[in-house]
mmCIF file of C-alpha atoms and ligand atoms in Angstrom:
data_model
loop_
_atom_site.group_PDB
_atom_site.id
_atom_site.type_symbol
_atom_site.label_atom_id
_atom_site.label_comp_id
_atom_site.label_asym_id
_atom_site.label_seq_id
_atom_site.Cartn_x
_atom_site.Cartn_y
_atom_site.Cartn_z
ATOM 1 C CA MET A 1 -4.638 -23.659 44.748
ATOM 2 C CA LYS A 2 -0.692 -23.618 44.370
ATOM 3 C CA ASP A 3 1.958 -20.778 45.209
ATOM 4 C CA PHE A 4 3.441 -18.930 42.502
ATOM 5 C CA HIS A 5 5.774 -16.221 41.438
ATOM 6 C CA LEU A 6 5.432 -13.172 39.498
ATOM 7 C CA ILE A 7 8.824 -12.348 37.234
ATOM 8 C CA CYS A 8 9.598 -9.233 36.191
ATOM 9 C CA THR A 9 9.382 -9.262 32.199
ATOM 10 C CA ASN A 10 12.723 -6.725 32.192
ATOM 11 C CA CYS A 11 15.198 -7.569 34.859
ATOM 12 C CA GLY A 12 13.613 -10.921 35.997
ATOM 13 C CA ALA A 13 13.150 -9.621 39.933
ATOM 14 C CA VAL A 14 10.864 -12.556 41.459
ATOM 15 C CA TYR A 15 7.559 -11.354 43.844
ATOM 16 C CA GLU A 16 5.569 -13.323 45.932
ATOM 17 C CA GLY A 17 2.428 -11.654 44.975
ATOM 18 C CA GLU A 18 1.179 -8.511 43.373
ATOM 19 C CA THR A 19 3.315 -5.242 43.891
ATOM 20 C CA GLU A 20 1.446 -2.031 44.711
ATOM 21 C CA ASN A 21 1.426 -1.042 40.893
ATOM 22 C CA SER A 22 1.494 -4.387 39.438
ATOM 23 C CA LYS A 23 4.971 -3.476 37.959
ATOM 24 C CA CYS A 24 8.558 -4.312 39.143
ATOM 25 C CA LYS A 25 9.631 -2.312 41.991
ATOM 26 C CA ILE A 26 13.054 -2.062 40.655
ATOM 27 C CA CYS A 27 12.624 -0.803 36.917
ATOM 28 C CA ASN A 28 8.537 -0.293 36.932
ATOM 29 C CA GLU A 29 8.071 -2.846 33.852
ATOM 30 C CA PRO A 30 5.331 -5.540 33.862
ATOM 31 C CA LEU A 31 5.308 -8.712 35.637
ATOM 32 C CA GLU A 32 4.495 -11.940 34.595
ATOM 33 C CA LEU A 33 2.953 -15.155 36.247
ATOM 34 C CA GLU A 34 5.608 -17.963 35.807
ATOM 35 C CA GLU A 35 5.320 -20.251 32.981
ATOM 36 C CA ILE A 36 3.345 -23.401 33.680
ATOM 37 C CA ARG A 37 5.661 -26.637 32.626
ATOM 38 C CA ASP A 38 3.290 -29.649 32.785
ATOM 39 C CA GLY A 39 -0.406 -28.631 31.950
ATOM 40 C CA LYS A 40 -2.767 -30.872 30.369
ATOM 41 C CA ILE A 41 -6.171 -30.433 28.763
ATOM 42 C CA VAL A 42 -9.018 -31.754 30.653
ATOM 43 C CA GLN A 43 -10.974 -33.576 27.993
ATOM 44 C CA GLY A 44 -14.717 -32.904 28.134
ATOM 45 C CA ASN A 45 -17.636 -31.984 26.430
ATOM 46 C CA ILE A 46 -17.260 -28.371 25.719
ATOM 47 C CA LEU A 47 -21.084 -27.835 25.637
ATOM 48 C CA SER A 48 -20.763 -28.311 29.227
ATOM 49 C CA GLN A 49 -17.324 -27.357 30.219
ATOM 50 C CA SER A 50 -16.323 -24.022 30.887
ATOM 51 C CA ILE A 51 -12.601 -22.801 29.529
ATOM 52 C CA LEU A 52 -11.303 -22.480 32.725
ATOM 53 C CA ASN A 53 -12.555 -26.241 33.285
ATOM 54 C CA ARG A 54 -10.793 -27.236 30.263
ATOM 55 C CA TYR A 55 -7.678 -25.532 30.654
ATOM 56 C CA GLY A 56 -7.550 -25.354 34.578
ATOM 57 C CA GLU A 57 -4.033 -27.231 34.572
ATOM 58 C CA PHE A 58 -2.773 -24.191 33.186
ATOM 59 C CA TYR A 59 -4.313 -21.816 35.939
ATOM 60 C CA PRO A 60 -3.209 -23.800 39.125
ATOM 61 C CA TYR A 61 -2.913 -20.597 41.314
ATOM 62 C CA LEU A 62 -6.691 -19.628 41.094
ATOM 63 C CA GLN A 63 -9.368 -21.173 42.942
ATOM 64 C CA LEU A 64 -11.132 -21.984 39.685
ATOM 65 C CA SER A 65 -15.210 -21.825 40.023
ATOM 66 C CA ASP A 66 -17.950 -21.906 37.400
ATOM 67 C CA GLU A 67 -19.912 -19.595 39.644
ATOM 68 C CA ILE A 68 -18.985 -16.209 37.698
ATOM 69 C CA SER A 69 -18.677 -17.498 34.242
ATOM 70 C CA ILE A 70 -21.002 -16.210 31.385
ATOM 71 C CA GLY A 71 -19.911 -18.463 28.905
ATOM 72 C CA GLU A 72 -16.599 -16.860 27.844
ATOM 73 C CA GLY A 73 -14.202 -18.206 25.208
ATOM 74 C CA PHE A 74 -14.767 -21.236 22.718
ATOM 75 C CA THR A 75 -15.119 -18.851 20.127
ATOM 76 C CA SER A 76 -15.039 -19.572 16.539
ATOM 77 C CA LEU A 77 -11.867 -19.956 14.276
ATOM 78 C CA VAL A 78 -13.382 -19.105 10.887
ATOM 79 C CA TYR A 79 -11.434 -20.270 7.627
ATOM 80 C CA SER A 80 -11.757 -17.872 4.897
ATOM 81 C CA GLU A 81 -11.185 -19.273 1.272
ATOM 82 C CA THR A 82 -11.896 -15.993 -0.815
ATOM 83 C CA LEU A 83 -9.753 -14.002 1.701
ATOM 84 C CA THR A 84 -7.069 -16.591 1.526
ATOM 85 C CA GLU A 85 -6.809 -16.319 -2.415
ATOM 86 C CA SER A 86 -6.995 -12.344 -2.424
ATOM 87 C CA CYS A 87 -4.283 -12.154 0.131
ATOM 88 C CA GLY A 88 -2.234 -14.548 -1.671
ATOM 89 C CA ILE A 89 -1.429 -16.739 1.153
ATOM 90 C CA GLY A 90 -1.486 -20.374 2.347
ATOM 91 C CA SER A 91 -4.810 -19.860 4.690
ATOM 92 C CA LEU A 92 -6.415 -17.445 6.431
ATOM 93 C CA TYR A 93 -8.165 -17.823 9.759
ATOM 94 C CA PHE A 94 -10.320 -15.452 11.811
ATOM 95 C CA LYS A 95 -10.303 -16.002 15.505
ATOM 96 C CA ASN A 96 -13.910 -14.559 16.274
ATOM 97 C CA GLU A 97 -13.750 -12.893 19.747
ATOM 98 C CA SER A 98 -17.032 -10.750 19.299
ATOM 99 C CA GLU A 99 -18.621 -14.065 20.266
ATOM 100 C CA ASN A 100 -17.825 -13.473 24.251
ATOM 101 C CA PRO A 101 -20.287 -12.655 26.307
ATOM 102 C CA THR A 102 -19.707 -8.988 26.107
ATOM 103 C CA TRP A 103 -18.533 -9.164 22.661
ATOM 104 C CA SER A 104 -14.892 -9.017 22.749
ATOM 105 C CA PHE A 105 -11.687 -10.929 24.229
ATOM 106 C CA LYS A 106 -11.491 -8.888 27.459
ATOM 107 C CA ASP A 107 -13.842 -11.611 28.903
ATOM 108 C CA ARG A 108 -11.448 -14.057 29.241
ATOM 109 C CA GLY A 109 -8.976 -11.877 31.150
ATOM 110 C CA THR A 110 -11.897 -10.486 33.328
ATOM 111 C CA ILE A 111 -12.902 -13.751 34.521
ATOM 112 C CA THR A 112 -9.275 -14.524 35.758
ATOM 113 C CA GLY A 113 -8.639 -11.090 37.172
ATOM 114 C CA VAL A 114 -12.059 -11.391 39.107
ATOM 115 C CA MET A 115 -11.244 -14.918 40.498
ATOM 116 C CA ARG A 116 -7.826 -13.616 41.478
ATOM 117 C CA ALA A 117 -9.768 -10.608 43.381
ATOM 118 C CA LYS A 118 -12.174 -13.292 45.281
ATOM 119 C CA ASP A 119 -9.072 -15.470 46.420
ATOM 120 C CA LEU A 120 -7.773 -12.371 47.650
ATOM 121 C CA GLY A 121 -10.870 -11.736 49.314
ATOM 122 C CA TYR A 122 -11.853 -8.435 48.020
ATOM 123 C CA LYS A 123 -15.329 -7.389 47.873
ATOM 124 C CA LYS A 124 -14.908 -4.765 45.122
ATOM 125 C CA ILE A 125 -13.463 -4.882 41.762
ATOM 126 C CA GLY A 126 -12.646 -1.780 39.389
ATOM 127 C CA THR A 127 -11.172 -0.678 35.995
ATOM 128 C CA VAL A 128 -9.893 1.986 33.755
ATOM 129 C CA SER A 129 -11.420 1.583 30.164
ATOM 130 C CA THR A 130 -13.024 3.687 27.522
ATOM 131 C CA GLY A 131 -14.974 0.886 26.065
ATOM 132 C CA ASN A 132 -14.511 -2.805 25.946
ATOM 133 C CA MET A 133 -12.870 -3.785 29.155
ATOM 134 C CA ALA A 134 -15.664 -1.087 30.952
ATOM 135 C CA THR A 135 -18.202 -3.384 29.779
ATOM 136 C CA SER A 136 -16.507 -6.835 30.425
ATOM 137 C CA VAL A 137 -15.773 -5.822 34.110
ATOM 138 C CA ALA A 138 -19.143 -4.244 34.855
ATOM 139 C CA ALA A 139 -20.956 -7.520 33.580
ATOM 140 C CA TYR A 140 -18.435 -9.801 35.412
ATOM 141 C CA GLY A 141 -18.731 -7.576 38.358
ATOM 142 C CA ALA A 142 -22.404 -7.902 38.097
ATOM 143 C CA MET A 143 -22.570 -11.915 37.884
ATOM 144 C CA ALA A 144 -20.068 -12.072 40.869
ATOM 145 C CA GLY A 145 -22.565 -10.064 42.922
ATOM 146 C CA MET A 146 -19.316 -7.307 43.496
ATOM 147 C CA GLU A 147 -19.434 -3.766 43.565
ATOM 148 C CA THR A 148 -17.778 -2.733 40.674
ATOM 149 C CA VAL A 149 -16.248 0.838 40.068
ATOM 150 C CA VAL A 150 -15.440 1.967 36.326
ATOM 151 C CA LEU A 151 -13.479 4.795 35.597
ATOM 152 C CA VAL A 152 -14.221 6.251 32.254
ATOM 153 C CA LYS A 153 -12.831 9.479 30.699
ATOM 154 C CA LYS A 154 -15.349 12.445 30.577
ATOM 155 C CA GLU A 155 -15.433 12.865 26.827
ATOM 156 C CA ILE A 156 -16.661 9.327 26.230
ATOM 157 C CA ALA A 157 -19.693 8.838 23.767
ATOM 158 C CA ASP A 158 -22.926 7.968 24.815
ATOM 159 C CA GLU A 159 -23.113 4.693 22.389
ATOM 160 C CA LYS A 160 -20.093 3.340 24.825
ATOM 161 C CA LEU A 161 -21.203 4.627 27.944
ATOM 162 C CA LYS A 162 -24.500 3.301 28.184
ATOM 163 C CA PRO A 163 -23.827 -0.300 27.413
ATOM 164 C CA ILE A 164 -21.637 -0.149 30.393
ATOM 165 C CA ALA A 165 -24.126 1.495 32.657
ATOM 166 C CA ILE A 166 -26.636 -0.972 31.939
ATOM 167 C CA TYR A 167 -24.892 -3.449 34.416
ATOM 168 C CA ASN A 168 -25.172 -1.031 37.172
ATOM 169 C CA PRO A 169 -21.588 -0.588 38.199
ATOM 170 C CA LYS A 170 -20.410 2.847 39.908
ATOM 171 C CA LEU A 171 -19.699 4.413 36.859
ATOM 172 C CA ILE A 172 -17.490 7.620 37.097
ATOM 173 C CA LYS A 173 -16.602 10.052 34.442
ATOM 174 C CA VAL A 174 -13.026 11.363 35.225
ATOM 175 C CA ASP A 175 -12.205 15.253 34.157
ATOM 176 C CA GLY A 176 -8.475 15.103 33.986
ATOM 177 C CA ASP A 177 -5.315 13.466 32.591
ATOM 178 C CA TYR A 178 -6.508 10.073 31.338
ATOM 179 C CA SER A 179 -3.196 8.689 31.250
ATOM 180 C CA LYS A 180 -2.537 9.101 35.156
ATOM 181 C CA LEU A 181 -5.546 7.088 35.893
ATOM 182 C CA TYR A 182 -4.042 3.753 35.197
ATOM 183 C CA ASP A 183 -1.413 4.276 38.314
ATOM 184 C CA GLU A 184 -3.846 6.371 40.063
ATOM 185 C CA SER A 185 -6.741 3.876 40.150
ATOM 186 C CA LEU A 186 -4.053 1.114 41.410
ATOM 187 C CA LYS A 187 -2.997 3.089 44.048
ATOM 188 C CA LEU A 188 -6.685 4.316 45.190
ATOM 189 C CA GLY A 189 -7.601 0.402 45.062
ATOM 190 C CA ASN A 190 -5.107 -0.356 47.425
ATOM 191 C CA GLU A 191 -6.345 2.321 49.748
ATOM 192 C CA LYS A 192 -10.057 1.684 49.350
ATOM 193 C CA GLY A 193 -10.083 -2.053 48.885
ATOM 194 C CA ILE A 194 -10.863 -2.371 45.115
ATOM 195 C CA TYR A 195 -9.137 -4.758 43.262
ATOM 196 C CA PHE A 196 -8.526 -2.915 40.033
ATOM 197 C CA ILE A 197 -8.356 -5.309 36.921
ATOM 198 C CA ASN A 198 -6.603 -2.854 34.379
ATOM 199 C CA SER A 199 -5.549 -3.666 30.746
ATOM 200 C CA ASP A 200 -1.935 -5.581 31.419
ATOM 201 C CA VAL A 201 -2.245 -6.630 35.026
ATOM 202 C CA PRO A 202 -0.990 -10.147 35.575
ATOM 203 C CA PHE A 203 -4.116 -11.834 35.894
ATOM 204 C CA ARG A 204 -6.139 -10.327 33.282
ATOM 205 C CA VAL A 205 -3.175 -11.162 30.715
ATOM 206 C CA GLU A 206 -3.185 -14.860 31.967
ATOM 207 C CA GLY A 207 -6.480 -14.901 30.812
ATOM 208 C CA TYR A 208 -5.796 -14.211 27.253
ATOM 209 C CA LYS A 209 -3.501 -17.495 27.067
ATOM 210 C CA THR A 210 -7.094 -19.484 26.230
ATOM 211 C CA ILE A 211 -7.057 -17.743 22.944
ATOM 212 C CA ALA A 212 -3.727 -19.570 21.809
ATOM 213 C CA PHE A 213 -5.129 -23.015 23.562
ATOM 214 C CA GLU A 214 -8.068 -22.914 21.613
ATOM 215 C CA ILE A 215 -6.390 -21.950 18.271
ATOM 216 C CA CYS A 216 -4.124 -25.037 18.837
ATOM 217 C CA GLU A 217 -6.962 -27.102 19.285
ATOM 218 C CA GLN A 218 -9.051 -25.845 16.722
ATOM 219 C CA LEU A 219 -5.998 -26.302 14.116
ATOM 220 C CA ASN A 220 -5.448 -29.812 15.722
ATOM 221 C CA PHE A 221 -2.269 -28.793 17.255
ATOM 222 C CA ASN A 222 -0.779 -27.610 13.655
ATOM 223 C CA VAL A 223 0.363 -24.296 14.953
ATOM 224 C CA PRO A 224 -0.243 -21.340 12.474
ATOM 225 C CA ASP A 225 2.983 -19.468 10.874
ATOM 226 C CA TYR A 226 2.015 -16.154 12.221
ATOM 227 C CA VAL A 227 -0.805 -14.880 14.614
ATOM 228 C CA ILE A 228 -1.657 -11.010 14.188
ATOM 229 C CA VAL A 229 -3.117 -9.293 16.901
ATOM 230 C CA PRO A 230 -4.508 -5.636 17.122
ATOM 231 C CA THR A 231 -2.482 -3.975 20.255
ATOM 232 C CA SER A 232 -2.975 -1.044 22.423
ATOM 233 C CA ALA A 233 -2.115 -1.764 25.874
ATOM 234 C CA GLY A 234 0.016 -4.878 24.995
ATOM 235 C CA GLY A 235 -1.841 -7.235 27.268
ATOM 236 C CA ASP A 236 -3.556 -9.201 24.573
ATOM 237 C CA ILE A 237 -0.711 -10.345 22.405
ATOM 238 C CA ARG A 238 1.354 -11.072 25.867
ATOM 239 C CA GLY A 239 -1.203 -13.508 26.950
ATOM 240 C CA ILE A 240 -1.524 -15.161 23.536
ATOM 241 C CA GLU A 241 2.116 -15.600 23.281
ATOM 242 C CA LYS A 242 2.276 -17.052 26.589
ATOM 243 C CA GLY A 243 -0.676 -19.411 25.683
ATOM 244 C CA PHE A 244 1.744 -20.799 23.075
ATOM 245 C CA ARG A 245 4.773 -21.022 25.102
ATOM 246 C CA GLU A 246 3.117 -23.196 27.816
ATOM 247 C CA PHE A 247 1.345 -25.442 25.290
ATOM 248 C CA ARG A 248 4.857 -26.166 24.116
ATOM 249 C CA ASN A 249 6.335 -26.643 27.439
ATOM 250 C CA ALA A 250 3.673 -29.439 27.571
ATOM 251 C CA GLY A 251 4.736 -31.040 24.325
ATOM 252 C CA LEU A 252 1.018 -30.251 23.076
ATOM 253 C CA ILE A 253 2.779 -28.068 20.061
ATOM 254 C CA ASP A 254 6.187 -28.388 18.772
ATOM 255 C CA ARG A 255 6.980 -24.665 18.171
ATOM 256 C CA ILE A 256 5.401 -21.025 18.644
ATOM 257 C CA PRO A 257 4.042 -19.010 15.843
ATOM 258 C CA LYS A 258 5.670 -15.419 15.068
ATOM 259 C CA MET A 259 3.344 -12.967 16.755
ATOM 260 C CA ILE A 260 2.711 -10.045 14.756
ATOM 261 C CA ALA A 261 1.256 -6.740 16.494
ATOM 262 C CA VAL A 262 -0.701 -4.345 14.463
ATOM 263 C CA GLN A 263 -1.292 -0.622 15.392
ATOM 264 C CA SER A 264 -3.226 2.220 13.591
ATOM 265 C CA SER A 265 -0.881 4.644 12.328
ATOM 266 C CA GLY A 266 -2.964 7.343 13.973
ATOM 267 C CA CYS A 267 -1.591 6.077 17.085
ATOM 268 C CA SER A 268 1.386 3.731 16.851
ATOM 269 C CA PRO A 269 3.977 4.226 19.851
ATOM 270 C CA ILE A 270 5.039 0.392 19.705
ATOM 271 C CA TYR A 271 5.553 0.529 15.953
ATOM 272 C CA LYS A 272 7.537 3.602 16.017
ATOM 273 C CA ALA A 273 9.787 2.072 18.508
ATOM 274 C CA PHE A 274 10.096 -0.772 16.573
ATOM 275 C CA ASP A 275 10.649 0.784 13.370
ATOM 276 C CA ASP A 276 13.317 2.921 14.835
ATOM 277 C CA GLY A 277 15.076 -0.061 16.574
ATOM 278 C CA ARG A 278 14.349 1.389 19.930
ATOM 279 C CA MET A 279 13.586 -1.090 22.998
ATOM 280 C CA GLU A 280 11.631 1.720 24.715
ATOM 281 C CA ILE A 281 8.098 3.354 23.597
ATOM 282 C CA GLU A 282 7.857 7.036 23.533
ATOM 283 C CA ARG A 283 4.646 8.660 24.231
ATOM 284 C CA PHE A 284 2.720 8.884 20.881
ATOM 285 C CA GLN A 285 1.557 12.654 20.508
ATOM 286 C CA ASN A 286 -1.786 13.844 19.391
ATOM 287 C CA PRO A 287 -3.461 10.560 18.630
ATOM 288 C CA ASN A 288 -6.242 10.412 15.999
ATOM 289 C CA THR A 289 -7.757 6.898 14.600
ATOM 290 C CA ILE A 290 -10.994 5.458 13.789
ATOM 291 C CA ALA A 291 -9.520 2.392 15.724
ATOM 292 C CA HIS A 292 -10.272 3.930 19.294
ATOM 293 C CA ALA A 293 -10.295 0.576 20.945
ATOM 294 C CA ILE A 294 -6.471 0.637 20.280
ATOM 295 C CA GLU A 295 -5.702 3.873 20.774
ATOM 296 C CA ASN A 296 -3.396 4.287 23.423
ATOM 297 C CA PRO A 297 -0.401 6.729 23.368
ATOM 298 C CA TYR A 298 1.560 5.030 25.963
ATOM 299 C CA PRO A 299 0.806 1.406 26.707
ATOM 300 C CA PRO A 300 1.833 0.295 29.934
ATOM 301 C CA SER A 301 3.111 -2.940 28.274
ATOM 302 C CA GLY A 302 4.739 -1.714 25.201
ATOM 303 C CA ASN A 303 8.087 -2.134 26.271
ATOM 304 C CA GLN A 304 7.591 -5.851 26.981
ATOM 305 C CA VAL A 305 5.639 -6.460 23.671
ATOM 306 C CA LEU A 306 9.015 -5.043 21.870
ATOM 307 C CA ARG A 307 11.186 -7.467 23.979
ATOM 308 C CA MET A 308 8.828 -10.540 23.537
ATOM 309 C CA LEU A 309 8.894 -9.650 19.791
ATOM 310 C CA LYS A 310 12.311 -9.753 19.824
ATOM 311 C CA ARG A 311 12.622 -13.040 21.499
ATOM 312 C CA ASN A 312 9.657 -14.494 19.381
ATOM 313 C CA GLY A 313 10.864 -13.170 15.927
ATOM 314 C CA GLY A 314 7.784 -11.430 15.336
ATOM 315 C CA ILE A 315 7.161 -7.770 13.988
ATOM 316 C CA VAL A 316 4.919 -4.596 14.583
ATOM 317 C CA VAL A 317 3.061 -3.280 11.469
ATOM 318 C CA SER A 318 1.007 0.047 11.547
ATOM 319 C CA VAL A 319 -2.014 0.488 9.086
ATOM 320 C CA GLY A 320 -3.877 3.628 8.214
ATOM 321 C CA ASP A 321 -7.532 4.391 8.603
ATOM 322 C CA ASP A 322 -8.479 3.977 5.085
ATOM 323 C CA GLU A 323 -6.737 0.373 5.183
ATOM 324 C CA ILE A 324 -8.589 -0.496 8.004
ATOM 325 C CA LEU A 325 -12.214 0.681 6.879
ATOM 326 C CA LYS A 326 -11.488 -1.291 3.622
ATOM 327 C CA ALA A 327 -10.459 -4.468 5.783
ATOM 328 C CA GLN A 328 -13.470 -3.784 7.788
ATOM 329 C CA LYS A 329 -15.892 -4.173 4.804
ATOM 330 C CA GLU A 330 -14.071 -7.043 3.648
ATOM 331 C CA MET A 331 -14.268 -9.092 6.784
ATOM 332 C CA ALA A 332 -18.030 -8.297 6.699
ATOM 333 C CA SER A 333 -17.781 -9.717 3.099
ATOM 334 C CA ILE A 334 -17.316 -13.060 4.896
ATOM 335 C CA GLY A 335 -20.102 -12.452 7.518
ATOM 336 C CA ILE A 336 -17.701 -11.134 10.117
ATOM 337 C CA PHE A 337 -18.349 -7.495 11.599
ATOM 338 C CA GLY A 338 -15.738 -6.366 13.891
ATOM 339 C CA GLN A 339 -14.652 -3.201 15.021
ATOM 340 C CA PRO A 340 -12.593 -1.178 13.272
ATOM 341 C CA ALA A 341 -9.492 -1.889 15.743
ATOM 342 C CA SER A 342 -10.447 -5.681 14.777
ATOM 343 C CA ALA A 343 -10.118 -4.907 11.111
ATOM 344 C CA THR A 344 -6.494 -3.865 11.560
ATOM 345 C CA SER A 345 -5.487 -7.396 11.934
ATOM 346 C CA LEU A 346 -6.628 -8.222 8.081
ATOM 347 C CA ALA A 347 -5.557 -4.622 7.024
ATOM 348 C CA ALA A 348 -1.948 -5.800 8.150
ATOM 349 C CA VAL A 349 -2.229 -9.124 6.201
ATOM 350 C CA LYS A 350 -2.940 -7.500 2.828
ATOM 351 C CA LYS A 351 0.024 -5.060 3.933
ATOM 352 C CA LEU A 352 2.490 -7.691 4.723
ATOM 353 C CA SER A 353 1.620 -9.743 1.825
ATOM 354 C CA SER A 354 1.819 -6.847 -0.657
ATOM 355 C CA GLN A 355 5.333 -6.205 0.657
ATOM 356 C CA GLY A 356 6.263 -10.259 0.292
ATOM 357 C CA TYR A 357 6.743 -10.609 4.303
ATOM 358 C CA LEU A 358 3.871 -13.319 4.051
ATOM 359 C CA LYS A 359 4.186 -15.719 1.452
ATOM 360 C CA GLU A 360 1.794 -18.110 -0.748
ATOM 361 C CA ASP A 361 2.271 -21.267 1.936
ATOM 362 C CA ASP A 362 1.922 -19.331 4.999
ATOM 363 C CA ARG A 363 -0.838 -19.939 7.557
ATOM 364 C CA VAL A 364 -2.304 -16.898 9.191
ATOM 365 C CA VAL A 365 -4.761 -16.115 12.262
ATOM 366 C CA CYS A 366 -6.037 -12.936 12.523
ATOM 367 C CA ILE A 367 -7.462 -11.984 15.890
ATOM 368 C CA VAL A 368 -11.061 -10.309 15.543
ATOM 369 C CA THR A 369 -10.926 -8.674 19.011
ATOM 370 C CA ALA A 370 -14.342 -6.929 18.987
ATOM 371 C CA SER A 371 -17.736 -6.412 17.782
ATOM 372 C CA GLY A 372 -18.639 -4.056 15.081
ATOM 373 C CA LEU A 373 -21.497 -3.452 17.007
ATOM 374 C CA LYS A 374 -19.362 -1.569 19.628
ATOM 375 C CA TYR A 375 -18.651 1.192 17.405
ATOM 376 C CA THR A 376 -21.761 1.973 14.849
ATOM 377 C CA ALA A 377 -20.573 5.370 14.256
ATOM 378 C CA ALA A 378 -17.687 3.842 11.987
ATOM 379 C CA LEU A 379 -20.381 2.675 9.443
ATOM 380 C CA ASP A 380 -21.066 6.271 8.443
ATOM 381 C CA LYS A 381 -17.674 6.103 6.998
ATOM 382 C CA HIS A 382 -18.429 3.350 4.470
ATOM 383 C CA ASP A 383 -20.813 3.640 1.400
ATOM 384 C CA LEU A 384 -23.334 1.245 2.201
ATOM 385 C CA ASP A 385 -26.169 0.419 -0.520
ATOM 386 C CA ILE A 386 -29.640 0.719 0.669
ATOM 387 C CA ILE A 387 -32.733 0.164 -1.982
ATOM 388 C CA GLU A 388 -35.974 2.173 -1.105
ATOM 389 C CA VAL A 389 -39.012 1.250 -2.791
ATOM 390 C CA LYS A 390 -42.781 1.383 -2.625
ATOM 391 C CA LEU A 391 -44.706 -1.884 -2.434
ATOM 392 C CA GLU A 392 -45.915 -2.038 -5.553
ATOM 393 C CA ASN A 393 -42.806 -1.366 -7.201
ATOM 394 C CA LEU A 394 -41.015 -4.226 -5.385
ATOM 395 C CA LYS A 395 -41.004 -6.749 -7.780
ATOM 396 C CA GLU A 396 -38.826 -4.580 -10.260
ATOM 397 C CA VAL A 397 -35.912 -4.105 -7.595
ATOM 398 C CA ILE A 398 -35.864 -8.015 -6.360
HETATM 399 ZN ZN1 LIG B 401 12.389 -5.332 37.078
#
């Protein structure tokens, strides 16, 4: 296990380990693990390798072990000829993160977070979440045999609550200002010996690098022009971009794709700042969107996403609920059922193509962040054809 530094993404201050609230002590912005310069892919049979076996050289500061793996990563990259044509671009791929053990990309960051907790000697882990991350941390906590505290907001729907509870964490509904829970949980965690793996803490963000690694391998190292990421707290897009940076450092690819963050217009604090030319987000008032999984009115990595996109040349897009639902149905037309938040990526491709931003030879990857089965209430918003018939008349309708 190598020593490492955490570097402030804003002022460049350097730290030997995590700070109390996982942010810079000087400017309160997110910290990032220093870049890996010389990683290599560990060749092997991916049917018997875990992602952390294969990409272990990009995680030299973790005590890697397969003990807590439940098969995260190695998700499909699906090419769609029909959607490529209808969007009028060069090629369109879907990175289907719903194939992860708890049906979302979160598992990649949870496993690296749990490993860090174990390295530090913690016996307890925790998270603050309303859905995907809560399920993921509960599952990995169970696998690792660690006491797991999951804090959710009081209004959480049963459809989301029970799939967390099945893993038997200490599941606590908190009545109060949910936006204060992020900092409060990290503070309490320090007092009570619980390692909180919240949305954009450095060791969670590190896990998302593997999405970029896999995309590179799946495209035979021909980097796509754009990667489109549904964006809430900002951890996912940060991790993916860092993954491309580290593969470029390693000489495995020659450039980094332009990153596109997509938000729902019903909760778009990062988009609003980007659109106004500001480098700091403001709290989004009265959020309301079908894409609950990316409904974060004050994303903790919001400012860093803006800084990263400026350096990367990427942009932020927002799409409305109507566009999201349409895209969800269109994604299903090629066999992929993503939750509404996941469909924002395809909605963004359509918008950017119609605006002439995406061109006819562009190669684009959409990140499908999580499964549609996570939020079946959205199905009520669709016109779905269902035929009912008496058995004796079945012949007539088939
Ligand atoms: Zn700083």
